[in-house]
mmCIF file of C-alpha atoms in Angstrom:
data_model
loop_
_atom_site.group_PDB
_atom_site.id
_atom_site.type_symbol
_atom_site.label_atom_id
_atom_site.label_comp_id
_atom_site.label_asym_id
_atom_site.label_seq_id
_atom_site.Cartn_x
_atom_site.Cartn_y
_atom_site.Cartn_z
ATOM 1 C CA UNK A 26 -123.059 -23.104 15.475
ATOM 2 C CA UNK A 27 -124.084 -21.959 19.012
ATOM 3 C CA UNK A 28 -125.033 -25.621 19.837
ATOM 4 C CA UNK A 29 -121.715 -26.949 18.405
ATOM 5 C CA UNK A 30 -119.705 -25.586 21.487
ATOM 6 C CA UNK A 31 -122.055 -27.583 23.822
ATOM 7 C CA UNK A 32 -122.045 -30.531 21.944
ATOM 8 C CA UNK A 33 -118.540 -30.802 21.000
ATOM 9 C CA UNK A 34 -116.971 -31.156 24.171
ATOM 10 C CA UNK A 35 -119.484 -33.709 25.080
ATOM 11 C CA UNK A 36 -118.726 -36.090 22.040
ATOM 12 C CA UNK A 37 -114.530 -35.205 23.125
ATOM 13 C CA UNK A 38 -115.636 -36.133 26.686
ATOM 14 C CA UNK A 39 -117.462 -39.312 25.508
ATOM 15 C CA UNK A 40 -114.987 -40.358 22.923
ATOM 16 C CA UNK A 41 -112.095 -40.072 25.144
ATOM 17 C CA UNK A 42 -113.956 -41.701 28.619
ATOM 18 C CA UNK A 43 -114.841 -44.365 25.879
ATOM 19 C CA UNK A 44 -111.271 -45.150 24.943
ATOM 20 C CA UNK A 45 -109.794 -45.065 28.864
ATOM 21 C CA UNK A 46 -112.981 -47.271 29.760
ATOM 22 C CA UNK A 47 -111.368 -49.696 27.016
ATOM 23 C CA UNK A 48 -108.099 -49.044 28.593
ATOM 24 C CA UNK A 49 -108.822 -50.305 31.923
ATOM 25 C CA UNK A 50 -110.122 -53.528 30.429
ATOM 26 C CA UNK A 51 -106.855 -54.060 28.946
ATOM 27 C CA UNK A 52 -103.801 -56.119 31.002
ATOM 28 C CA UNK A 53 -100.649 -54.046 30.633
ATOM 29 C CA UNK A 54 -98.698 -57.688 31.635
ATOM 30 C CA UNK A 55 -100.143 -58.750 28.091
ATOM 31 C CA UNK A 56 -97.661 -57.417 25.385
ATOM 32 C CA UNK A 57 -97.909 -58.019 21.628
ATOM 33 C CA UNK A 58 -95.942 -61.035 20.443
ATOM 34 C CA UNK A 59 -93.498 -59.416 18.424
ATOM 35 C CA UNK A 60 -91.804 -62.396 16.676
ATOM 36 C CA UNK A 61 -95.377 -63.502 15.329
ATOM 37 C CA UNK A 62 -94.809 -64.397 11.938
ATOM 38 C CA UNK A 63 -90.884 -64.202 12.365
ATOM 39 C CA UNK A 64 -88.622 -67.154 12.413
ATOM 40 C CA UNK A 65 -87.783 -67.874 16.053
ATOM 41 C CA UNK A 66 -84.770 -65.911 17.714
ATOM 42 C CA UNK A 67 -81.022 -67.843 17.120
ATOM 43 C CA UNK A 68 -79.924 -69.212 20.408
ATOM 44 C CA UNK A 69 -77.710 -72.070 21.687
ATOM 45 C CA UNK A 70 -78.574 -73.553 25.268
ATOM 46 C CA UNK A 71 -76.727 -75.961 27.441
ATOM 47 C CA UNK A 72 -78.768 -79.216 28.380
ATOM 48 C CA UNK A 73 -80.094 -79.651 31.972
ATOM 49 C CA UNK A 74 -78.025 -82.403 34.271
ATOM 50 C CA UNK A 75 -79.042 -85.675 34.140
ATOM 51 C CA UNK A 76 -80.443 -85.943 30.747
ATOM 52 C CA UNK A 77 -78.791 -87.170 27.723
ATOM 53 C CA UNK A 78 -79.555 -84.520 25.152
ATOM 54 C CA UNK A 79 -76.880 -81.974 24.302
ATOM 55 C CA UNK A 80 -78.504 -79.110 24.732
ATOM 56 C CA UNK A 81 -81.656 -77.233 22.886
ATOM 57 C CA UNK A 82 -80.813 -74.635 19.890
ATOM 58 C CA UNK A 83 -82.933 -72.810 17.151
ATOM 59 C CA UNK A 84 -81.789 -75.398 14.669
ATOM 60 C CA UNK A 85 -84.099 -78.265 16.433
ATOM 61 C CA UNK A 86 -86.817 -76.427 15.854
ATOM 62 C CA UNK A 87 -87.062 -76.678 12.025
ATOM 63 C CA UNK A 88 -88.309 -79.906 10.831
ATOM 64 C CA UNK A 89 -91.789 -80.240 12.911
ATOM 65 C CA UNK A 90 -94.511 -78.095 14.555
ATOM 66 C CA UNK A 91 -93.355 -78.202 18.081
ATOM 67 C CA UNK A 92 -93.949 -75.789 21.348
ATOM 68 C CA UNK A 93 -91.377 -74.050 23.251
ATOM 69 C CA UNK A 94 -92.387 -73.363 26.352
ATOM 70 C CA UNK A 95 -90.559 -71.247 29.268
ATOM 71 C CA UNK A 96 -90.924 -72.529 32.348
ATOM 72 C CA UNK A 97 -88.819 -72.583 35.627
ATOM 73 C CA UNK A 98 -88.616 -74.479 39.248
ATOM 74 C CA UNK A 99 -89.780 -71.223 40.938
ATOM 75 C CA UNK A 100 -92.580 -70.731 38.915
ATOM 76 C CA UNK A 101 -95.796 -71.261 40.755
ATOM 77 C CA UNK A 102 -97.799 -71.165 37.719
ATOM 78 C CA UNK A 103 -95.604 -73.414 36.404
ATOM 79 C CA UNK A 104 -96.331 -76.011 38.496
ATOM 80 C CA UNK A 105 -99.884 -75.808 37.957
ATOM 81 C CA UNK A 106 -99.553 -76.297 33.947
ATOM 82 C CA UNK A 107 -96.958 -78.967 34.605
ATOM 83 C CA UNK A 108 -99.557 -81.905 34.993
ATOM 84 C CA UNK A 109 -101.321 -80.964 31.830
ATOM 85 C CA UNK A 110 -98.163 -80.928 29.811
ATOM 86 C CA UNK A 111 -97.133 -84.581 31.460
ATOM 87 C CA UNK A 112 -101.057 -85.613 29.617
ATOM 88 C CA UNK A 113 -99.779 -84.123 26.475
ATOM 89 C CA UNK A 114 -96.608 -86.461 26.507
ATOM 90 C CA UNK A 115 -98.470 -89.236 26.851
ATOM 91 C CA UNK A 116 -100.849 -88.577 24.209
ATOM 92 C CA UNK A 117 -98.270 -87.874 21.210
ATOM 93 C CA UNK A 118 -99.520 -84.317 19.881
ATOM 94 C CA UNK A 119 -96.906 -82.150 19.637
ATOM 95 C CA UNK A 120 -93.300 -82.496 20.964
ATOM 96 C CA UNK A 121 -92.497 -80.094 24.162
ATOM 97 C CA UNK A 122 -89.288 -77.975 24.254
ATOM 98 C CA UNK A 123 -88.352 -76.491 27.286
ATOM 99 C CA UNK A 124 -86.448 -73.332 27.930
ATOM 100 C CA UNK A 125 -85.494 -73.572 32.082
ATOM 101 C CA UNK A 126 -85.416 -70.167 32.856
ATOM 102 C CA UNK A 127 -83.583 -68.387 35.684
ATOM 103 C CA UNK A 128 -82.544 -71.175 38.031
ATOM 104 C CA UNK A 129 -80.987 -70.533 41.336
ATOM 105 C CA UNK A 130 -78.423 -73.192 40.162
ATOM 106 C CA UNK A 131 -77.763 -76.211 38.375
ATOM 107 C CA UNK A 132 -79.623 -78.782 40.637
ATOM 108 C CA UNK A 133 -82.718 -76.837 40.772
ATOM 109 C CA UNK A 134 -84.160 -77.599 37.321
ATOM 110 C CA UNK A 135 -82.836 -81.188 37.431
ATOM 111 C CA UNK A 136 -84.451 -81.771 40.484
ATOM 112 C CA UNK A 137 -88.015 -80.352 39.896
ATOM 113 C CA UNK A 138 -88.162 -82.245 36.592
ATOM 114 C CA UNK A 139 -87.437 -85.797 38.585
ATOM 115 C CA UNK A 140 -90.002 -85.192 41.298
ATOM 116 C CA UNK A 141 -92.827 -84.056 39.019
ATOM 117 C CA UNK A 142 -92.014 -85.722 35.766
ATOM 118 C CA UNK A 143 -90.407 -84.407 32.625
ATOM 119 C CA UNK A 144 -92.575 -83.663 29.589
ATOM 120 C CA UNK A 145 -89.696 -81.850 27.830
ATOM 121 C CA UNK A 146 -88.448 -83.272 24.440
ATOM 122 C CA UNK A 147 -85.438 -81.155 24.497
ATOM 123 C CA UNK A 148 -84.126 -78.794 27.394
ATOM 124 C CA UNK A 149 -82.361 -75.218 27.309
ATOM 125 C CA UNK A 150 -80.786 -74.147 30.738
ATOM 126 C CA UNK A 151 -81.174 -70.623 30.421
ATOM 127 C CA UNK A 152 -79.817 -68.905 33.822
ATOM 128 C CA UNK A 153 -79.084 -65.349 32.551
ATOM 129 C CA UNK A 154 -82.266 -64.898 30.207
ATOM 130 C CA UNK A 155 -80.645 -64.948 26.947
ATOM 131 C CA UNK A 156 -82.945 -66.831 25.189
ATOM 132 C CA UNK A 157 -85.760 -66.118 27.139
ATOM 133 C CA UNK A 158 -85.213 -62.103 26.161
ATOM 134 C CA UNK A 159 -84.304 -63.236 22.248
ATOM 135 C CA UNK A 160 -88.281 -64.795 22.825
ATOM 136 C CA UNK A 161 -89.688 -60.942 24.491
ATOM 137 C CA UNK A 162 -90.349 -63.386 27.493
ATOM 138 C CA UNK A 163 -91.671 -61.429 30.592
ATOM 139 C CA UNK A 164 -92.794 -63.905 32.643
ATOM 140 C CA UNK A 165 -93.290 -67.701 33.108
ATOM 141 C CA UNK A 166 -94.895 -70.122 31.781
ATOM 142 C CA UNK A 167 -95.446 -68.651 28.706
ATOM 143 C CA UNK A 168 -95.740 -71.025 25.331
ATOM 144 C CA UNK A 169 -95.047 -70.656 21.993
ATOM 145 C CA UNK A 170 -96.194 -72.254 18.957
ATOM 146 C CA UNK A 171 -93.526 -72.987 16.350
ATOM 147 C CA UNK A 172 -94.222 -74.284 12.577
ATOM 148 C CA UNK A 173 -91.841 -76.638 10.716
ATOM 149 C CA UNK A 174 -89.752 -73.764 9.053
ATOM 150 C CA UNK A 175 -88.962 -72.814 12.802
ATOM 151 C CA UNK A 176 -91.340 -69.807 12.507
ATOM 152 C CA UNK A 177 -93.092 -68.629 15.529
ATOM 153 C CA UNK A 178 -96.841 -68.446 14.934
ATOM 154 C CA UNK A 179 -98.565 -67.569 18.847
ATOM 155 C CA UNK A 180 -97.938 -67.059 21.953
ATOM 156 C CA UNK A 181 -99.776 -68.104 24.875
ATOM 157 C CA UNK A 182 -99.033 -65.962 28.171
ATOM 158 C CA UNK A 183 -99.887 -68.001 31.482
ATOM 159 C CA UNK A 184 -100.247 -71.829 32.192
ATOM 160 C CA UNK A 185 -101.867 -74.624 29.155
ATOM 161 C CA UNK A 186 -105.305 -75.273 30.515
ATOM 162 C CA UNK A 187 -107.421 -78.032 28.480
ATOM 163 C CA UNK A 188 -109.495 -75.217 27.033
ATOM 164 C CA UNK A 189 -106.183 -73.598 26.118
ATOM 165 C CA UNK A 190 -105.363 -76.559 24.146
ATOM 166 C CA UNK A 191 -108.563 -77.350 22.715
ATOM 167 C CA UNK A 192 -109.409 -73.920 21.526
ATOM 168 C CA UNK A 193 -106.767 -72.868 20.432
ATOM 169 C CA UNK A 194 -103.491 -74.660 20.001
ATOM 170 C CA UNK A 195 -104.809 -77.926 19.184
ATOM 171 C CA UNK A 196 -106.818 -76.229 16.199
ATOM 172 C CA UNK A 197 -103.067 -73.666 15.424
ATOM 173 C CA UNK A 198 -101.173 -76.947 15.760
ATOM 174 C CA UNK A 199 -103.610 -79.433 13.555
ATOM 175 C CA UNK A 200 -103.434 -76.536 10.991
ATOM 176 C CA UNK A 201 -100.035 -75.910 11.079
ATOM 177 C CA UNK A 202 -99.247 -79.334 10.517
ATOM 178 C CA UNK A 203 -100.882 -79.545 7.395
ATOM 179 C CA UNK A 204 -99.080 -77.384 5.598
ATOM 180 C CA UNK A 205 -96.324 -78.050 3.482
ATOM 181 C CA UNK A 206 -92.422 -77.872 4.275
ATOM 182 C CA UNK B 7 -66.242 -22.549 67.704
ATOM 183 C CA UNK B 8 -69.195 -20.759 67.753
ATOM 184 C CA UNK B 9 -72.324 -23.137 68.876
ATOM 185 C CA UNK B 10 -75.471 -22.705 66.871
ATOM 186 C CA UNK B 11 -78.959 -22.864 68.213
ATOM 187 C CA UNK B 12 -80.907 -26.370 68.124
ATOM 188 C CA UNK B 13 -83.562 -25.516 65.600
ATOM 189 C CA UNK B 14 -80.346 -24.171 63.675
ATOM 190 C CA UNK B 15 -78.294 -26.979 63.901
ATOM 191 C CA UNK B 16 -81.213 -29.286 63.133
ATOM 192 C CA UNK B 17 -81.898 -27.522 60.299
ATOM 193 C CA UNK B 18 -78.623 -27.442 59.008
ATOM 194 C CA UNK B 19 -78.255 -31.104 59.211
ATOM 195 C CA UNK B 20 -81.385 -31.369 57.396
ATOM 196 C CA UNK B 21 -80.550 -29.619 55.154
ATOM 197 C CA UNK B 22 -76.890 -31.573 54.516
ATOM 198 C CA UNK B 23 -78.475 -35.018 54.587
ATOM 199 C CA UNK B 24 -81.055 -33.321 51.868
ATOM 200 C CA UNK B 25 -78.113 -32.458 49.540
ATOM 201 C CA UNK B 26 -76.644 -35.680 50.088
ATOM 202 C CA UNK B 27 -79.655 -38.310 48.857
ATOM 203 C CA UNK B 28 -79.324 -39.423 45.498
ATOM 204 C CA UNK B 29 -81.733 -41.164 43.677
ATOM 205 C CA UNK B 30 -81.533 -44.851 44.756
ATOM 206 C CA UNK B 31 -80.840 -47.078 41.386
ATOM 207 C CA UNK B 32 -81.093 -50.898 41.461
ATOM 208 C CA UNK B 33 -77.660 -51.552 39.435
ATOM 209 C CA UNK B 34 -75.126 -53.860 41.504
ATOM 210 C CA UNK B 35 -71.959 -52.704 42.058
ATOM 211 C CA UNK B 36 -71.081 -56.128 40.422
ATOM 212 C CA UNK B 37 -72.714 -55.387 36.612
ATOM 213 C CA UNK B 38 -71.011 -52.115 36.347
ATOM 214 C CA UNK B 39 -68.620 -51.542 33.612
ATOM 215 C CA UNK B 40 -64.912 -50.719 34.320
ATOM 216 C CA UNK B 41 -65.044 -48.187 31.445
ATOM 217 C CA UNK B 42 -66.864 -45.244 32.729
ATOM 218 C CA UNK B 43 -67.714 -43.928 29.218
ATOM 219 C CA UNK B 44 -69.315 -47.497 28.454
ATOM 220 C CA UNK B 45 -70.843 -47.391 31.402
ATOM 221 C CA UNK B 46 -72.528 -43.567 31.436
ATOM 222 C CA UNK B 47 -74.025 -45.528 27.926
ATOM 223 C CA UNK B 48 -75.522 -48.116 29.460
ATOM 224 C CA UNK B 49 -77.025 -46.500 32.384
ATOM 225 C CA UNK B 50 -78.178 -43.805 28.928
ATOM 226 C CA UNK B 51 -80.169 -47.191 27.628
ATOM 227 C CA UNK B 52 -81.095 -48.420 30.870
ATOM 228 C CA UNK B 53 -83.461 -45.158 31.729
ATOM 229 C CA UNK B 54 -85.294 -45.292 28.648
ATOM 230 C CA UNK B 55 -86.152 -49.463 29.048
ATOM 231 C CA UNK B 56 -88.960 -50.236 31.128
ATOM 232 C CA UNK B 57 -88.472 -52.961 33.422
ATOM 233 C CA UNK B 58 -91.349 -55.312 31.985
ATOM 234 C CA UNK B 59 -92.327 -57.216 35.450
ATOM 235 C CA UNK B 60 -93.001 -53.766 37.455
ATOM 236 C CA UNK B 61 -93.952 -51.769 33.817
ATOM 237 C CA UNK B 62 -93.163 -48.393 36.030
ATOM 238 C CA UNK B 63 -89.509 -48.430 36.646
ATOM 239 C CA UNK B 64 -86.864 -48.159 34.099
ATOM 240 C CA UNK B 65 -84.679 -50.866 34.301
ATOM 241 C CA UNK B 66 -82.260 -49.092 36.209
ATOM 242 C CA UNK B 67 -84.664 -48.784 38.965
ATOM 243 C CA UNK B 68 -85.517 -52.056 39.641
ATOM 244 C CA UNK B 69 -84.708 -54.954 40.989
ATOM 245 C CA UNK B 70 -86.617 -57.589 39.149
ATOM 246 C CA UNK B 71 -84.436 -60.449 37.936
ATOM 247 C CA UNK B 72 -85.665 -60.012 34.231
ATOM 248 C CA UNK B 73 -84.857 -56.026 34.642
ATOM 249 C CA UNK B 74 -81.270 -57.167 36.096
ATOM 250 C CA UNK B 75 -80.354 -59.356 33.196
ATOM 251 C CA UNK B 76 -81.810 -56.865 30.614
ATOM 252 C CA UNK B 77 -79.288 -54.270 32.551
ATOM 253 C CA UNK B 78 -76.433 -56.897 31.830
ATOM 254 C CA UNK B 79 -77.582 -57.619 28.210
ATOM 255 C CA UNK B 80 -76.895 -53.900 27.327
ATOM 256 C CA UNK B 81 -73.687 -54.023 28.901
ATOM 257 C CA UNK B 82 -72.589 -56.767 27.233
ATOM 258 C CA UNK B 83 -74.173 -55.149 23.875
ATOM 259 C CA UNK B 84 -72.302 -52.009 24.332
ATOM 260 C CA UNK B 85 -68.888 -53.951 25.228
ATOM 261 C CA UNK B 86 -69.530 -55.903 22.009
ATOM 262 C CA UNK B 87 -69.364 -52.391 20.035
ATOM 263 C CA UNK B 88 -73.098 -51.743 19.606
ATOM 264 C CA UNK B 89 -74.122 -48.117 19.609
ATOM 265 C CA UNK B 90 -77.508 -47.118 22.247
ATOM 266 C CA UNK B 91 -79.577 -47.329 19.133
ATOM 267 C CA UNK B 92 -78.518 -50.768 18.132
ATOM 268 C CA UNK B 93 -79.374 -51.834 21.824
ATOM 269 C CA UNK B 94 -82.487 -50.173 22.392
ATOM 270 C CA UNK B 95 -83.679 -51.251 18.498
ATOM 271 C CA UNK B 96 -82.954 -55.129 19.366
ATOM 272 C CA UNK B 97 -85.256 -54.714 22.737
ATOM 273 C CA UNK B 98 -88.076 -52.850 21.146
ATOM 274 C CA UNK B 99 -87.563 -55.730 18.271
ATOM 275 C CA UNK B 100 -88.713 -58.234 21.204
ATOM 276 C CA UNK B 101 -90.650 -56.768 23.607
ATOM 277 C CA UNK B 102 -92.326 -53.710 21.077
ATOM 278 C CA UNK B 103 -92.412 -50.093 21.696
ATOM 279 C CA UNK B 104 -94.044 -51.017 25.402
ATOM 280 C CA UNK B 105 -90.990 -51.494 26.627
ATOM 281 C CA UNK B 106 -89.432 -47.638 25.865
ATOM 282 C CA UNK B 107 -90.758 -45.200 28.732
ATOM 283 C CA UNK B 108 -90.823 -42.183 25.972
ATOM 284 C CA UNK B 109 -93.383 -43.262 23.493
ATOM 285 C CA UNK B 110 -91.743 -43.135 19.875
ATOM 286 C CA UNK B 111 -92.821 -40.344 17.920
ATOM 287 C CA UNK B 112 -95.190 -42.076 14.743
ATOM 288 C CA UNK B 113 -98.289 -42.719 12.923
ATOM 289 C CA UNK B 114 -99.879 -44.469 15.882
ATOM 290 C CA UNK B 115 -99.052 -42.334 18.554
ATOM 291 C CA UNK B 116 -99.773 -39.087 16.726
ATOM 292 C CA UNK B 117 -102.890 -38.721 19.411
ATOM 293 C CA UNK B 118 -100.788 -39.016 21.994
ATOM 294 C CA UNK B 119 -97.740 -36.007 21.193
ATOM 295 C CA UNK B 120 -100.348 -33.891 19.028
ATOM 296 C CA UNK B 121 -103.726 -34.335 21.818
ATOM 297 C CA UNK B 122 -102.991 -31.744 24.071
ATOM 298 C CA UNK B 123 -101.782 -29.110 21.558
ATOM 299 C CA UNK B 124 -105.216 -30.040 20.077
ATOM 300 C CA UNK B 125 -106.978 -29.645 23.074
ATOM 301 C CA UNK B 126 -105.734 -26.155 24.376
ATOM 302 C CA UNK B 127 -106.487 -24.894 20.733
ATOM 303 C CA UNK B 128 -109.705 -26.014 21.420
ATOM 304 C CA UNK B 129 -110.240 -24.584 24.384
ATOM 305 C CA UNK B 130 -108.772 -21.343 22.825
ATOM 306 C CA UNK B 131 -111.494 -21.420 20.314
ATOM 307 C CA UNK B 132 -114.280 -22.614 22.475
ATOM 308 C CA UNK B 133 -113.728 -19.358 24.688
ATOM 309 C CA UNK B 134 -112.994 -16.792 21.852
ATOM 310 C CA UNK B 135 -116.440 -17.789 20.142
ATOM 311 C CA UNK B 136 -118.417 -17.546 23.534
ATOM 312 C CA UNK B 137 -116.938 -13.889 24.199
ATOM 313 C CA UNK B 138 -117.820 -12.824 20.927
ATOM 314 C CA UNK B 139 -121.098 -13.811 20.869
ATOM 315 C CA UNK B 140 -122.226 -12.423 24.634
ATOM 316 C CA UNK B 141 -124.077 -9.461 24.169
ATOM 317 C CA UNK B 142 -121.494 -6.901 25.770
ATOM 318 C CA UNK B 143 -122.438 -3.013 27.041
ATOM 319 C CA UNK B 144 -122.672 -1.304 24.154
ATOM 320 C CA UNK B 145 -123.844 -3.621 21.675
ATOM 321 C CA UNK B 146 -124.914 -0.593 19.610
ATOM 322 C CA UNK B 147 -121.535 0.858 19.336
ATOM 323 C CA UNK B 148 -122.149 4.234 21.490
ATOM 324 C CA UNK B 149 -119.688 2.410 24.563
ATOM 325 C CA UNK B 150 -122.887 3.224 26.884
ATOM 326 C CA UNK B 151 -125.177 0.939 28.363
ATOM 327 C CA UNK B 152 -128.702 0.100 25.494
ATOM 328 C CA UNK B 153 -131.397 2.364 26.637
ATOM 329 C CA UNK B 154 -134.233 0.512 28.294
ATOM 330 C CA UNK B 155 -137.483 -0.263 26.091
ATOM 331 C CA UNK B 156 -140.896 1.031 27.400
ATOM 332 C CA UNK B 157 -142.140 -1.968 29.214
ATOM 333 C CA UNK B 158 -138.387 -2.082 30.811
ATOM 334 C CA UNK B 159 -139.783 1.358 32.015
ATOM 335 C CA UNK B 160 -142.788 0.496 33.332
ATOM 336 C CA UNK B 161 -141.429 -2.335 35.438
ATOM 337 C CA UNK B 162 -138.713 -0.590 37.000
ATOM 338 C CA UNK B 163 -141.093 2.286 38.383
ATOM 339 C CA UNK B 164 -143.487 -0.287 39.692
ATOM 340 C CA UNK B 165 -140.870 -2.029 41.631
ATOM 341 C CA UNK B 166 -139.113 1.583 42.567
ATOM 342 C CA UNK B 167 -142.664 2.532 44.009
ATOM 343 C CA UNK B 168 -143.057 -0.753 45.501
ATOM 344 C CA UNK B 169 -140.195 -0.120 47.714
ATOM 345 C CA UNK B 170 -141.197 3.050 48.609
ATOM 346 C CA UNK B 171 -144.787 2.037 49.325
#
């Protein structure tokens, strides 16, 4: 009994310095994805200027396995994922949607999209973060992996690197592809 | 008009300029809501959001883009007839309890609102079973001090001749 009141706060102590030594590993900027599992938000966004499609809603989601990514012209990060995503047009995986997120103004998006290239199946112009919120978006680029009932099944926080895609989505997305629906 | 002292006057105007900060909040004069009622709501929901760029400002606070168009989200939430919990229920449903500054109160965060109650009942215990088991004066009962054993004796006259010597 006598020894228990020396040891005890030492296993407290070490318990506790064990859990906060955990904690500091741990990136605060990396939130759980809280639509895992949950059919993707409903949203309706106007198309960008300069391309032909209407616009980019919840509905076009439902049919194939497809990524949504969020993405914007001020986005350094952005940038540096966008030649990796111009690779994955050409090779035919998986079709791209793009949410534009938080332009200055209507030119901006347009205009990074023509000097760069456009990867983007379908385009959302999202100025006042509706959809991007409706996705528990923080920052960009983040990607998310949607299955052919329009259900969201990851999210990947930061740019698509090729061992992004090859350990992980490609595997989600060859997967997800085989299943039924 | 009487004229104060310097170190009065500077004081005073200390003082004033004091009583006169308020805390500076990020909302633009542009997102506020005509209704003043609607709008004592949302500034309600917008202290208990965390601003998810900066993670230590409510929402209200800051002046992140994403914190600005959560502010005008709420508004618009509240306009539409939602009540605070409605509002604050659809962000958590996005962004997870993270986003609330004051941690809900269940199962997983039981550590957190129970821990220090544990703790200082701990420590309440720790030190009631270390006073009770220290030998105190009067051990035996009697209130005096235990009489010294023989060889307790013996070595306190050799060290009280010792200092004589």
């Amino acid at each position: 009994m006598k020894r228990l009141i020396f040891i005890l706060p030492l296993a407290a102590f070490l318990l506790i310095g064990t859990y906060l030594l955990i904690g500091l590993g741990l990136d605060p900027h990396k939130l759980p994805n809280m639509l895992e599992g949950k059919p993707g938000p409903a949203f309706s966004l106007p198309g960008l200027e300069g391309r032909d499609d209407k616009g980019f809603s919840n509905t076009d989601l439902i049919g194939s396995v497809s990524l949504v990514n969020v993405f914007g012209s001020w986005c350094v990060a952005c940038r540096v994922e966008h030649p990796y995503l111009m690779q994955l047009k050409k090779t035919n995986a998986v079709p791209v949607h793009g949410i534009d997120w938080r332009e200055p103004d209507r030119q901006a998006g347009p205009t990074w999209l023509q000097r760069h290239g456009d990867p983007y199946t379908l385009i959302g112009d999202d100025p006042n973060s509706r959809a991007a919120i409706a996705f528990g978006v923080t920052g960009a680029p983040e990607t998310f992996v949607v299955d052919k009932q329009g259900i969201i099944r990851y999210k990947h926080i930061g740019p698509i690197t090729d061992e992004v895609w090859s350990g992980t989505l490609k595997p989600l997305i060859d997967h997800l592809k085989g299943e039924g629906g | 008009m009487r004229i104060l002292n310097p170190l009065k006057s500077i004081l005073l105007s200390l003082l004033v300029v004091l009583f006169m900060a308020s805390p500076a909040l990020a909302v633009d004069p542009k997102e506020i809501l005509k209704d003043p009622a609607l709008e004592a709501r949302a500034r309600e929901v917008g202290r208990e959001l965390r601003c998810l760029v900066c993670q230590n400002q409510s929402i209200d606070d800051s002046d992140a883009d994403l914190a600005r168009d959560l502010r005008v989200l709420v508004r618009d939430r509240i306009v539409a007839g939602d009540s605070n919990e409605d509002v604050i229920a659809y962000v958590v449903s996005r962004y997870g309890d993270f986003v609330l500054l004051n941690p809900p109160f269940k199962l997983k965060t039981y550590v957190l609102w129970f821990g220090p109650a544990v703790f200082i009942i701990f420590g309440i215990f720790v030190l009631v079973m270390f006073y009770r088991r220290s030998p105190a004066p009067g051990a035996d009962g009697s209130g005096k001090p235990a009489a010294l054993s023989d060889a307790e004796k013996q070595k306190l006259a050799r060290l009280l001749d010792e200092d004589q010597g």
